[in-house]
mmCIF file of C-alpha atoms in Angstrom:
data_model
loop_
_atom_site.group_PDB
_atom_site.id
_atom_site.type_symbol
_atom_site.label_atom_id
_atom_site.label_comp_id
_atom_site.label_asym_id
_atom_site.label_seq_id
_atom_site.Cartn_x
_atom_site.Cartn_y
_atom_site.Cartn_z
ATOM 1 C CA GLY B 187 -11.107 7.096 -23.793
ATOM 2 C CA GLU B 188 -7.586 5.932 -24.387
ATOM 3 C CA SER B 189 -5.366 5.890 -21.355
ATOM 4 C CA VAL B 190 -1.949 4.993 -20.121
ATOM 5 C CA GLY B 191 -1.705 3.270 -16.768
ATOM 6 C CA LEU B 192 0.861 1.899 -14.388
ATOM 7 C CA HIS B 193 0.874 -1.278 -12.341
ATOM 8 C CA LEU B 194 2.761 -0.082 -9.252
ATOM 9 C CA PRO B 195 2.197 3.261 -7.556
ATOM 10 C CA THR B 196 5.294 2.952 -5.317
ATOM 11 C CA LEU B 197 8.530 1.072 -5.804
ATOM 12 C CA SER B 198 11.130 0.826 -3.061
ATOM 13 C CA VAL B 199 14.590 -0.463 -3.952
ATOM 14 C CA GLN B 200 17.968 -0.745 -2.297
ATOM 15 C CA GLU B 201 20.728 1.519 -3.533
ATOM 16 C CA GLY B 202 22.751 -0.307 -6.153
ATOM 17 C CA ASP B 203 19.942 -2.617 -7.198
ATOM 18 C CA ASN B 204 18.224 -2.439 -10.548
ATOM 19 C CA SER B 205 14.754 -0.888 -10.797
ATOM 20 C CA ILE B 206 11.994 -1.781 -13.197
ATOM 21 C CA ILE B 207 8.998 0.492 -13.634
ATOM 22 C CA ASN B 208 6.117 -0.748 -15.752
ATOM 23 C CA CYS B 209 3.442 0.944 -17.797
ATOM 24 C CA ALA B 210 0.468 -0.350 -19.755
ATOM 25 C CA TYR B 211 -1.014 1.618 -22.601
ATOM 26 C CA SER B 212 -4.224 1.104 -24.484
ATOM 27 C CA ASN B 213 -3.911 3.116 -27.688
ATOM 28 C CA SER B 214 -2.465 0.779 -30.281
ATOM 29 C CA ALA B 215 -2.087 3.747 -32.654
ATOM 30 C CA SER B 216 0.438 5.494 -30.421
ATOM 31 C CA ASP B 217 3.729 5.801 -32.262
ATOM 32 C CA TYR B 218 6.079 7.263 -29.715
ATOM 33 C CA PHE B 219 6.612 6.743 -25.998
ATOM 34 C CA ILE B 220 8.556 8.707 -23.447
ATOM 35 C CA TRP B 221 9.610 8.234 -19.858
ATOM 36 C CA TYR B 222 9.823 11.290 -17.633
ATOM 37 C CA LYS B 223 11.266 11.790 -14.175
ATOM 38 C CA GLN B 224 9.649 14.349 -11.915
ATOM 39 C CA GLU B 225 11.176 15.506 -8.675
ATOM 40 C CA SER B 226 9.080 17.231 -6.056
ATOM 41 C CA GLY B 227 8.028 20.731 -7.102
ATOM 42 C CA LYS B 228 9.638 20.499 -10.534
ATOM 43 C CA GLY B 229 8.533 19.905 -14.074
ATOM 44 C CA PRO B 230 8.961 16.558 -15.850
ATOM 45 C CA GLN B 231 12.450 15.764 -17.038
ATOM 46 C CA PHE B 232 12.962 13.718 -20.179
ATOM 47 C CA ILE B 233 14.722 10.408 -19.545
ATOM 48 C CA ILE B 234 14.425 8.283 -22.650
ATOM 49 C CA ASP B 235 12.081 7.738 -25.549
ATOM 50 C CA ILE B 236 11.289 5.012 -28.021
ATOM 51 C CA ARG B 237 9.432 4.884 -31.305
ATOM 52 C CA SER B 238 6.902 2.190 -32.018
ATOM 53 C CA ASN B 239 9.127 0.581 -34.653
ATOM 54 C CA MET B 240 11.631 -0.376 -31.951
ATOM 55 C CA ASP B 241 11.375 -2.750 -29.005
ATOM 56 C CA LYS B 242 14.391 -1.658 -27.005
ATOM 57 C CA ARG B 243 16.444 1.446 -26.533
ATOM 58 C CA GLN B 244 19.312 2.020 -24.157
ATOM 59 C CA GLY B 245 20.670 5.138 -22.590
ATOM 60 C CA GLN B 246 23.077 5.771 -19.784
ATOM 61 C CA ARG B 247 21.968 3.419 -16.970
ATOM 62 C CA VAL B 248 18.440 3.344 -18.403
ATOM 63 C CA THR B 249 16.734 1.014 -20.836
ATOM 64 C CA VAL B 250 13.230 1.241 -22.229
ATOM 65 C CA LEU B 251 11.473 -1.856 -23.503
ATOM 66 C CA LEU B 252 8.380 -1.769 -25.652
ATOM 67 C CA ASN B 253 6.133 -4.767 -26.163
ATOM 68 C CA LYS B 254 3.491 -3.801 -28.673
ATOM 69 C CA THR B 255 1.825 -7.208 -28.567
ATOM 70 C CA VAL B 256 0.678 -6.692 -24.993
ATOM 71 C CA LYS B 257 0.899 -2.879 -25.059
ATOM 72 C CA HIS B 258 3.473 -2.713 -22.327
ATOM 73 C CA LEU B 259 6.311 -0.317 -21.684
ATOM 74 C CA SER B 260 8.993 -0.602 -19.043
ATOM 75 C CA LEU B 261 11.842 1.508 -17.748
ATOM 76 C CA GLN B 262 14.861 -0.219 -16.313
ATOM 77 C CA ILE B 263 17.329 1.715 -14.200
ATOM 78 C CA ALA B 264 20.631 0.007 -13.514
ATOM 79 C CA ALA B 265 22.493 0.470 -10.234
ATOM 80 C CA THR B 266 19.804 2.709 -8.768
ATOM 81 C CA GLN B 267 21.126 5.685 -6.846
ATOM 82 C CA PRO B 268 19.511 7.952 -4.222
ATOM 83 C CA GLY B 269 19.330 10.683 -6.844
ATOM 84 C CA ASP B 270 16.992 8.480 -8.850
ATOM 85 C CA SER B 271 14.297 8.885 -6.195
ATOM 86 C CA ALA B 272 11.401 10.642 -7.899
ATOM 87 C CA VAL B 273 8.072 9.987 -9.578
ATOM 88 C CA TYR B 274 8.349 8.418 -13.014
ATOM 89 C CA PHE B 275 5.717 8.873 -15.699
ATOM 90 C CA CYS B 276 5.328 7.142 -18.985
ATOM 91 C CA ALA B 277 3.648 9.075 -21.758
ATOM 92 C CA GLU B 278 2.397 8.105 -25.164
ATOM 93 C CA ASN B 279 2.180 10.259 -28.231
ATOM 94 C CA ASN B 280 -1.050 9.641 -30.071
ATOM 95 C CA ALA B 281 -2.176 10.317 -33.603
ATOM 96 C CA GLY B 282 -3.019 13.900 -32.715
ATOM 97 C CA ASN B 283 0.532 14.500 -31.528
ATOM 98 C CA MET B 284 -0.670 14.899 -27.962
ATOM 99 C CA LEU B 285 0.940 13.341 -24.935
ATOM 100 C CA THR B 286 -1.137 11.228 -22.575
ATOM 101 C CA PHE B 287 0.521 10.584 -19.242
ATOM 102 C CA GLY B 288 0.270 7.527 -17.078
ATOM 103 C CA GLY B 289 -0.555 7.722 -13.384
ATOM 104 C CA GLY B 290 3.046 7.747 -12.200
ATOM 105 C CA THR B 291 5.204 5.500 -10.020
ATOM 106 C CA ARG B 292 7.121 6.801 -7.049
ATOM 107 C CA LEU B 293 10.602 5.315 -6.841
ATOM 108 C CA MET B 294 12.161 5.335 -3.389
ATOM 109 C CA VAL B 295 15.812 4.377 -3.104
ATOM 110 C CA LYS B 296 16.969 3.159 0.279
ATOM 111 C CA PRO B 297 20.608 3.833 1.163
ATOM 112 C CA GLY L 938 19.537 23.741 -25.594
ATOM 113 C CA ALA L 939 15.715 23.491 -25.690
ATOM 114 C CA VAL L 940 15.021 25.227 -22.386
ATOM 115 C CA VAL L 941 11.549 26.274 -21.297
ATOM 116 C CA SER L 942 10.991 28.696 -18.444
ATOM 117 C CA GLN L 943 7.924 29.659 -16.466
ATOM 118 C CA HIS L 944 7.177 32.722 -14.420
ATOM 119 C CA PRO L 945 6.333 32.983 -11.642
ATOM 120 C CA SER L 946 7.518 29.760 -10.028
ATOM 121 C CA TRP L 947 4.916 30.154 -7.331
ATOM 122 C CA VAL L 948 2.079 32.540 -6.582
ATOM 123 C CA ILE L 949 -0.427 33.003 -3.788
ATOM 124 C CA CYS L 950 -3.548 35.006 -4.488
ATOM 125 C CA LYS L 951 -6.902 35.801 -2.979
ATOM 126 C CA SER L 952 -10.064 34.164 -4.201
ATOM 127 C CA GLY L 953 -11.643 36.116 -7.033
ATOM 128 C CA THR L 954 -8.446 37.575 -8.428
ATOM 129 C CA SER L 955 -6.798 36.698 -11.736
ATOM 130 C CA VAL L 956 -3.329 35.278 -12.129
ATOM 131 C CA LYS L 957 -1.162 35.225 -15.246
ATOM 132 C CA ILE L 958 1.492 32.573 -15.815
ATOM 133 C CA GLU L 959 4.099 32.946 -18.542
ATOM 134 C CA CYS L 960 5.777 30.171 -20.480
ATOM 135 C CA ARG L 961 8.820 30.948 -22.606
ATOM 136 C CA SER L 962 10.972 28.873 -24.904
ATOM 137 C CA LEU L 963 14.412 30.380 -24.364
ATOM 138 C CA ASP L 964 16.504 29.052 -27.229
ATOM 139 C CA PHE L 965 14.068 27.843 -29.834
ATOM 140 C CA GLN L 966 10.864 28.895 -31.498
ATOM 141 C CA ALA L 967 7.825 26.878 -30.548
ATOM 142 C CA THR L 968 4.815 26.953 -32.798
ATOM 143 C CA THR L 969 2.963 24.770 -30.331
ATOM 144 C CA MET L 970 2.879 24.999 -26.558
ATOM 145 C CA PHE L 971 0.871 22.942 -24.136
ATOM 146 C CA TRP L 972 -0.573 23.694 -20.711
ATOM 147 C CA TYR L 973 -0.969 20.960 -18.116
ATOM 148 C CA ARG L 974 -2.401 20.922 -14.615
ATOM 149 C CA GLN L 975 -1.189 18.581 -11.924
ATOM 150 C CA PHE L 976 -2.923 18.077 -8.588
ATOM 151 C CA PRO L 977 -0.979 16.604 -5.652
ATOM 152 C CA LYS L 978 0.040 12.979 -6.126
ATOM 153 C CA GLN L 979 -1.626 12.889 -9.522
ATOM 154 C CA SER L 980 -0.452 12.810 -13.084
ATOM 155 C CA LEU L 981 -0.267 15.646 -15.569
ATOM 156 C CA MET L 982 -3.551 16.421 -17.285
ATOM 157 C CA LEU L 983 -3.518 18.329 -20.541
ATOM 158 C CA MET L 984 -5.613 21.488 -20.339
ATOM 159 C CA ALA L 985 -5.081 23.042 -23.726
ATOM 160 C CA THR L 986 -2.909 23.237 -26.804
ATOM 161 C CA SER L 987 -1.695 26.660 -27.791
ATOM 162 C CA ASN L 988 -0.679 27.473 -31.347
ATOM 163 C CA GLU L 989 1.043 30.736 -32.200
ATOM 164 C CA GLY L 990 -1.314 33.212 -33.770
ATOM 165 C CA SER L 991 -4.464 31.158 -33.343
ATOM 166 C CA LYS L 992 -6.974 30.262 -30.669
ATOM 167 C CA ALA L 993 -6.078 27.601 -28.177
ATOM 168 C CA THR L 994 -7.693 24.179 -28.295
ATOM 169 C CA TYR L 995 -9.068 23.171 -24.916
ATOM 170 C CA GLU L 996 -9.516 19.670 -23.598
ATOM 171 C CA GLN L 997 -12.944 18.491 -22.591
ATOM 172 C CA GLY L 998 -13.965 19.841 -19.212
ATOM 173 C CA VAL L 999 -11.583 22.801 -19.251
ATOM 174 C CA GLU L 1000 -13.387 26.148 -19.254
ATOM 175 C CA LYS L 1001 -11.894 28.366 -21.914
ATOM 176 C CA ASP L 1002 -13.358 31.511 -20.356
ATOM 177 C CA LYS L 1003 -11.733 30.715 -17.040
ATOM 178 C CA PHE L 1004 -8.335 29.668 -18.367
ATOM 179 C CA LEU L 1005 -7.377 32.250 -20.952
ATOM 180 C CA ILE L 1006 -4.465 31.303 -23.177
ATOM 181 C CA ASN L 1007 -2.583 33.687 -25.394
ATOM 182 C CA HIS L 1008 0.248 32.618 -27.704
ATOM 183 C CA ALA L 1009 1.283 35.920 -29.180
ATOM 184 C CA SER L 1010 4.791 34.987 -30.283
ATOM 185 C CA LEU L 1011 6.830 31.906 -31.122
ATOM 186 C CA THR L 1012 8.543 32.042 -27.747
ATOM 187 C CA LEU L 1013 5.790 33.069 -25.343
ATOM 188 C CA SER L 1014 2.476 31.636 -24.232
ATOM 189 C CA THR L 1015 0.499 32.890 -21.259
ATOM 190 C CA LEU L 1016 -2.157 31.247 -19.142
ATOM 191 C CA THR L 1017 -4.462 33.505 -17.146
ATOM 192 C CA VAL L 1018 -6.578 31.946 -14.440
ATOM 193 C CA THR L 1019 -9.510 34.323 -14.118
ATOM 194 C CA SER L 1020 -11.508 34.733 -10.922
ATOM 195 C CA ALA L 1021 -9.405 32.097 -9.214
ATOM 196 C CA HIS L 1022 -10.921 29.958 -6.479
ATOM 197 C CA PRO L 1023 -9.316 27.556 -3.981
ATOM 198 C CA GLU L 1024 -10.165 24.579 -6.202
ATOM 199 C CA ASP L 1025 -7.918 26.094 -8.891
ATOM 200 C CA SER L 1026 -4.930 25.650 -6.604
ATOM 201 C CA SER L 1027 -2.616 23.338 -8.477
ATOM 202 C CA PHE L 1028 0.750 22.945 -10.188
ATOM 203 C CA TYR L 1029 0.563 24.364 -13.709
ATOM 204 C CA ILE L 1030 3.156 23.133 -16.171
ATOM 205 C CA CYS L 1031 3.753 24.228 -19.728
ATOM 206 C CA SER L 1032 5.655 22.500 -22.474
ATOM 207 C CA ALA L 1033 6.850 23.508 -25.897
ATOM 208 C CA ARG L 1034 7.328 21.378 -28.934
ATOM 209 C CA ALA L 1035 10.595 22.081 -30.678
ATOM 210 C CA PRO L 1036 10.803 22.077 -34.446
ATOM 211 C CA THR L 1037 12.344 19.134 -36.252
ATOM 212 C CA GLY L 1038 16.108 19.207 -35.958
ATOM 213 C CA VAL L 1039 16.166 20.671 -32.473
ATOM 214 C CA SER L 1040 14.921 17.576 -30.747
ATOM 215 C CA SER L 1041 14.070 13.997 -31.344
ATOM 216 C CA TYR L 1042 10.763 13.008 -32.803
ATOM 217 C CA ASN L 1043 7.854 15.094 -31.489
ATOM 218 C CA GLU L 1044 9.577 15.773 -28.195
ATOM 219 C CA GLN L 1045 8.037 18.269 -25.806
ATOM 220 C CA PHE L 1046 10.248 20.263 -23.465
ATOM 221 C CA PHE L 1047 8.700 21.048 -20.123
ATOM 222 C CA GLY L 1048 8.908 24.122 -17.976
ATOM 223 C CA PRO L 1049 9.645 23.938 -14.246
ATOM 224 C CA GLY L 1050 6.016 24.518 -13.298
ATOM 225 C CA THR L 1051 4.123 27.203 -11.377
ATOM 226 C CA ARG L 1052 2.580 26.463 -8.014
ATOM 227 C CA LEU L 1053 -0.687 28.382 -7.646
ATOM 228 C CA THR L 1054 -2.310 28.673 -4.236
ATOM 229 C CA VAL L 1055 -5.650 30.434 -4.005
ATOM 230 C CA LEU L 1056 -6.693 31.484 -0.516
#
């Protein structure tokens, strides 16, 4: 079936550096993508989203890039802080308005 | 706005008992709620879609007689794990889709999750 996957299970960065988390998706019909942050023992927290008619969207310290040609999604976090340490999931919204989650990437920020 | 709560936040039960988990949308009406299960170090897997006033739609491989879902009102959905066994131990997370105007396109708001441990 269709799936969303990630390249890196764990990403370790130095505090203050920029982080890039990648995600590959396979359903070309997906029209909406979301990045979530999940801290230990908590539910997913919305970070940023992007519709398929866009290729870039910026928020506060975060940017999402969408490359529909190669079905690739990335989350960029500027000036990574210890509070950014968490597991990050990408999710795609398919034609049935369901969310399919990727496998997750653990971001570890070293002080 | 757009807050979703779950109760309880954690529960420990004996094998063979049933456990009910509540999911509430606190400041909006949700016609559709979703139930996910997350095992340690894994991603969220959709179990079922719950629509107010109708039967839930279960994903392939999820036993509808074991995971009973009731969506009796626009702000409450419940998941009952019947005859729970240790392999049902997991983190159960619900989400609610807010109507247009409350959120951005098709956004789901997630609850804080319920940790179920079956002894």
